[in-house]
Amino acid sequence: MEEFVGQSLTMRYRASDRDVFYGGGVVNGARGITLMGDLCERMMTRLYKNAGKCTKVESIRLYTPIHAGDYLEDICRVIEHKADQVKIQCRLFKVCAIPENPQYPSSIDMFEEPVLVTEGTFVYQKR
């Protein structure tokens, strides 16, 4: 039953002004968790041909705030597989951001090392 272990998916997303929840352009942390859930459902669709359902959230950790204009990369990986259930680890990284005082309106800062924003572990059940 180890056939799914190690499979991974990646999704990129740009946080926009529509995602802002707090003053100063800060995005609600739940937005990152929602993106993780979307990617987990895509993983379940790839594995089982249906979105499955989340039966357990083992852990969620929020490390760094997300701001409008940040470019995010969400990576999920199957870490355990039992019968019709999989445990999926997700990690959301900030890969680039808008600088505080941009020289040009289209300026952006690319990070040499992505910054970990949120990580979580979810258990999904096949439907």
PDB file of C-alpha atoms in Angstrom, residues 1-118:
ATOM      1  CA  MET A   1       0.000   0.000   0.000  1.00  0.00           C
ATOM      2  CA  GLU A   2       3.033   2.280  -0.237  1.00  0.00           C
ATOM      3  CA  GLU A   3       2.311   3.084  -3.904  1.00  0.00           C
ATOM      4  CA  PHE A   4       1.127   6.647  -3.126  1.00  0.00           C
ATOM      5  CA  VAL A   5       3.772   7.565  -0.541  1.00  0.00           C
ATOM      6  CA  GLY A   6       6.119  10.260  -1.811  1.00  0.00           C
ATOM      7  CA  GLN A   7       3.825  11.583  -4.527  1.00  0.00           C
ATOM      8  CA  SER A   8       3.664  15.361  -4.506  1.00  0.00           C
ATOM      9  CA  LEU A   9       1.890  18.305  -6.112  1.00  0.00           C
ATOM     10  CA  THR A  10       2.812  21.978  -6.336  1.00  0.00           C
ATOM     11  CA  MET A  11       0.583  25.004  -6.855  1.00  0.00           C
ATOM     12  CA  ARG A  12       1.506  28.675  -7.141  1.00  0.00           C
ATOM     13  CA  TYR A  13      -0.708  31.549  -6.079  1.00  0.00           C
ATOM     14  CA  ARG A  14      -0.407  35.331  -5.906  1.00  0.00           C
ATOM     15  CA  ALA A  15      -2.141  36.934  -2.926  1.00  0.00           C
ATOM     16  CA  SER A  16      -4.171  39.895  -4.164  1.00  0.00           C
ATOM     17  CA  ASP A  17      -5.900  42.882  -2.619  1.00  0.00           C
ATOM     18  CA  ARG A  18      -9.078  40.779  -2.567  1.00  0.00           C
ATOM     19  CA  ASP A  19      -7.419  38.443  -0.036  1.00  0.00           C
ATOM     20  CA  VAL A  20      -6.597  41.244   2.424  1.00  0.00           C
ATOM     21  CA  PHE A  21      -8.385  40.873   5.752  1.00  0.00           C
ATOM     22  CA  TYR A  22      -6.412  43.076   8.143  1.00  0.00           C
ATOM     23  CA  GLY A  23      -4.982  46.589   7.933  1.00  0.00           C
ATOM     24  CA  GLY A  24      -1.608  47.054   6.292  1.00  0.00           C
ATOM     25  CA  GLY A  25      -2.417  44.619   3.490  1.00  0.00           C
ATOM     26  CA  VAL A  26      -2.170  41.514   5.695  1.00  0.00           C
ATOM     27  CA  VAL A  27      -3.997  38.420   4.432  1.00  0.00           C
ATOM     28  CA  ASN A  28      -5.950  36.231   6.853  1.00  0.00           C
ATOM     29  CA  GLY A  29      -3.935  33.115   7.779  1.00  0.00           C
ATOM     30  CA  ALA A  30      -6.974  30.995   6.940  1.00  0.00           C
ATOM     31  CA  ARG A  31      -6.389  31.824   3.272  1.00  0.00           C
ATOM     32  CA  GLY A  32      -3.176  29.794   3.329  1.00  0.00           C
ATOM     33  CA  ILE A  33      -4.968  26.898   5.003  1.00  0.00           C
ATOM     34  CA  THR A  34      -7.694  27.060   2.333  1.00  0.00           C
ATOM     35  CA  LEU A  35      -5.029  26.846  -0.378  1.00  0.00           C
ATOM     36  CA  MET A  36      -3.612  23.758   1.338  1.00  0.00           C
ATOM     37  CA  GLY A  37      -7.062  22.155   1.394  1.00  0.00           C
ATOM     38  CA  ASP A  38      -7.483  22.873  -2.323  1.00  0.00           C
ATOM     39  CA  LEU A  39      -4.184  21.206  -3.106  1.00  0.00           C
ATOM     40  CA  CYS A  40      -5.008  18.192  -0.903  1.00  0.00           C
ATOM     41  CA  GLU A  41      -8.258  17.740  -2.827  1.00  0.00           C
ATOM     42  CA  ARG A  42      -6.325  17.860  -6.100  1.00  0.00           C
ATOM     43  CA  MET A  43      -3.999  15.193  -4.725  1.00  0.00           C
ATOM     44  CA  MET A  44      -6.968  13.002  -3.762  1.00  0.00           C
ATOM     45  CA  THR A  45      -8.446  13.489  -7.227  1.00  0.00           C
ATOM     46  CA  ARG A  46      -5.163  12.374  -8.758  1.00  0.00           C
ATOM     47  CA  LEU A  47      -4.938   9.307  -6.513  1.00  0.00           C
ATOM     48  CA  TYR A  48      -8.575   8.191  -6.242  1.00  0.00           C
ATOM     49  CA  LYS A  49     -10.417  10.115  -8.998  1.00  0.00           C
ATOM     50  CA  ASN A  50     -12.532  11.943  -6.358  1.00  0.00           C
ATOM     51  CA  ALA A  51     -11.844  14.829  -3.971  1.00  0.00           C
ATOM     52  CA  GLY A  52     -12.233  12.681  -0.867  1.00  0.00           C
ATOM     53  CA  LYS A  53     -12.972  14.274   2.471  1.00  0.00           C
ATOM     54  CA  CYS A  54     -10.736  15.596   5.192  1.00  0.00           C
ATOM     55  CA  THR A  55     -11.296  13.506   8.309  1.00  0.00           C
ATOM     56  CA  LYS A  56      -8.587  14.951  10.516  1.00  0.00           C
ATOM     57  CA  VAL A  57      -6.293  17.951  10.751  1.00  0.00           C
ATOM     58  CA  GLU A  58      -3.286  16.695  12.683  1.00  0.00           C
ATOM     59  CA  SER A  59      -1.412  19.976  12.829  1.00  0.00           C
ATOM     60  CA  ILE A  60      -1.380  23.541  11.545  1.00  0.00           C
ATOM     61  CA  ARG A  61       1.418  26.007  12.159  1.00  0.00           C
ATOM     62  CA  LEU A  62       1.448  29.622  10.987  1.00  0.00           C
ATOM     63  CA  TYR A  63       4.935  31.141  10.848  1.00  0.00           C
ATOM     64  CA  THR A  64       4.992  34.268   8.671  1.00  0.00           C
ATOM     65  CA  PRO A  65       2.198  36.638   7.608  1.00  0.00           C
ATOM     66  CA  ILE A  66       1.067  36.845   3.996  1.00  0.00           C
ATOM     67  CA  HIS A  67       0.641  40.275   2.367  1.00  0.00           C
ATOM     68  CA  ALA A  68      -1.162  41.329  -0.791  1.00  0.00           C
ATOM     69  CA  GLY A  69       1.242  40.907  -3.698  1.00  0.00           C
ATOM     70  CA  ASP A  70       3.150  37.969  -2.183  1.00  0.00           C
ATOM     71  CA  TYR A  71       3.788  35.035  -4.477  1.00  0.00           C
ATOM     72  CA  LEU A  72       3.198  31.712  -2.749  1.00  0.00           C
ATOM     73  CA  GLU A  73       4.154  28.152  -3.563  1.00  0.00           C
ATOM     74  CA  ASP A  74       2.150  25.353  -1.963  1.00  0.00           C
ATOM     75  CA  ILE A  75       3.700  21.883  -1.913  1.00  0.00           C
ATOM     76  CA  CYS A  76       1.858  18.805  -0.673  1.00  0.00           C
ATOM     77  CA  ARG A  77       3.250  15.312  -0.319  1.00  0.00           C
ATOM     78  CA  VAL A  78       1.719  11.984   0.668  1.00  0.00           C
ATOM     79  CA  ILE A  79       3.577  10.773   3.760  1.00  0.00           C
ATOM     80  CA  GLU A  80       1.436   7.778   4.700  1.00  0.00           C
ATOM     81  CA  HIS A  81      -1.096   5.532   2.940  1.00  0.00           C
ATOM     82  CA  LYS A  82      -3.435   2.991   4.573  1.00  0.00           C
ATOM     83  CA  ALA A  83      -6.198   1.298   2.566  1.00  0.00           C
ATOM     84  CA  ASP A  84      -8.488   4.161   1.446  1.00  0.00           C
ATOM     85  CA  GLN A  85      -6.911   6.848   3.632  1.00  0.00           C
ATOM     86  CA  VAL A  86      -3.857   9.069   3.090  1.00  0.00           C
ATOM     87  CA  LYS A  87      -1.905  11.442   5.305  1.00  0.00           C
ATOM     88  CA  ILE A  88      -0.797  14.540   3.412  1.00  0.00           C
ATOM     89  CA  GLN A  89       1.808  17.066   4.540  1.00  0.00           C
ATOM     90  CA  CYS A  90       1.484  20.576   3.086  1.00  0.00           C
ATOM     91  CA  ARG A  91       3.974  23.424   3.246  1.00  0.00           C
ATOM     92  CA  LEU A  92       3.225  26.933   1.997  1.00  0.00           C
ATOM     93  CA  PHE A  93       6.198  29.123   1.089  1.00  0.00           C
ATOM     94  CA  LYS A  94       6.529  32.783   0.171  1.00  0.00           C
ATOM     95  CA  VAL A  95       8.813  32.876  -2.894  1.00  0.00           C
ATOM     96  CA  CYS A  96       8.706  36.608  -3.676  1.00  0.00           C
ATOM     97  CA  ALA A  97       7.109  39.782  -2.337  1.00  0.00           C
ATOM     98  CA  ILE A  98       6.553  43.429  -3.145  1.00  0.00           C
ATOM     99  CA  PRO A  99       9.312  45.566  -1.568  1.00  0.00           C
ATOM    100  CA  GLU A 100       8.371  48.137   1.077  1.00  0.00           C
ATOM    101  CA  ASN A 101       9.634  51.078  -1.031  1.00  0.00           C
ATOM    102  CA  PRO A 102       9.629  49.852  -4.635  1.00  0.00           C
ATOM    103  CA  GLN A 103      11.694  51.753  -7.185  1.00  0.00           C
ATOM    104  CA  TYR A 104       9.112  50.929  -9.882  1.00  0.00           C
ATOM    105  CA  PRO A 105       5.418  49.987  -9.604  1.00  0.00           C
ATOM    106  CA  SER A 106       6.203  46.516 -10.950  1.00  0.00           C
ATOM    107  CA  SER A 107       9.187  45.866  -8.630  1.00  0.00           C
ATOM    108  CA  ILE A 108       9.345  42.575  -6.782  1.00  0.00           C
ATOM    109  CA  ASP A 109      11.842  40.908  -4.437  1.00  0.00           C
ATOM    110  CA  MET A 110      12.725  37.288  -5.224  1.00  0.00           C
ATOM    111  CA  PHE A 111      13.893  35.348  -2.179  1.00  0.00           C
ATOM    112  CA  GLU A 112      17.042  33.234  -2.504  1.00  0.00           C
ATOM    113  CA  GLU A 113      15.498  30.795  -0.032  1.00  0.00           C
ATOM    114  CA  PRO A 114      11.698  30.527   0.123  1.00  0.00           C
ATOM    115  CA  VAL A 115      10.192  31.616   3.451  1.00  0.00           C
ATOM    116  CA  LEU A 116       8.003  29.037   5.216  1.00  0.00           C
ATOM    117  CA  VAL A 117       4.590  30.612   5.844  1.00  0.00           C
ATOM    118  CA  THR A 118       2.349  27.744   6.952  1.00  0.00           C
TER     119      THR A 118
END
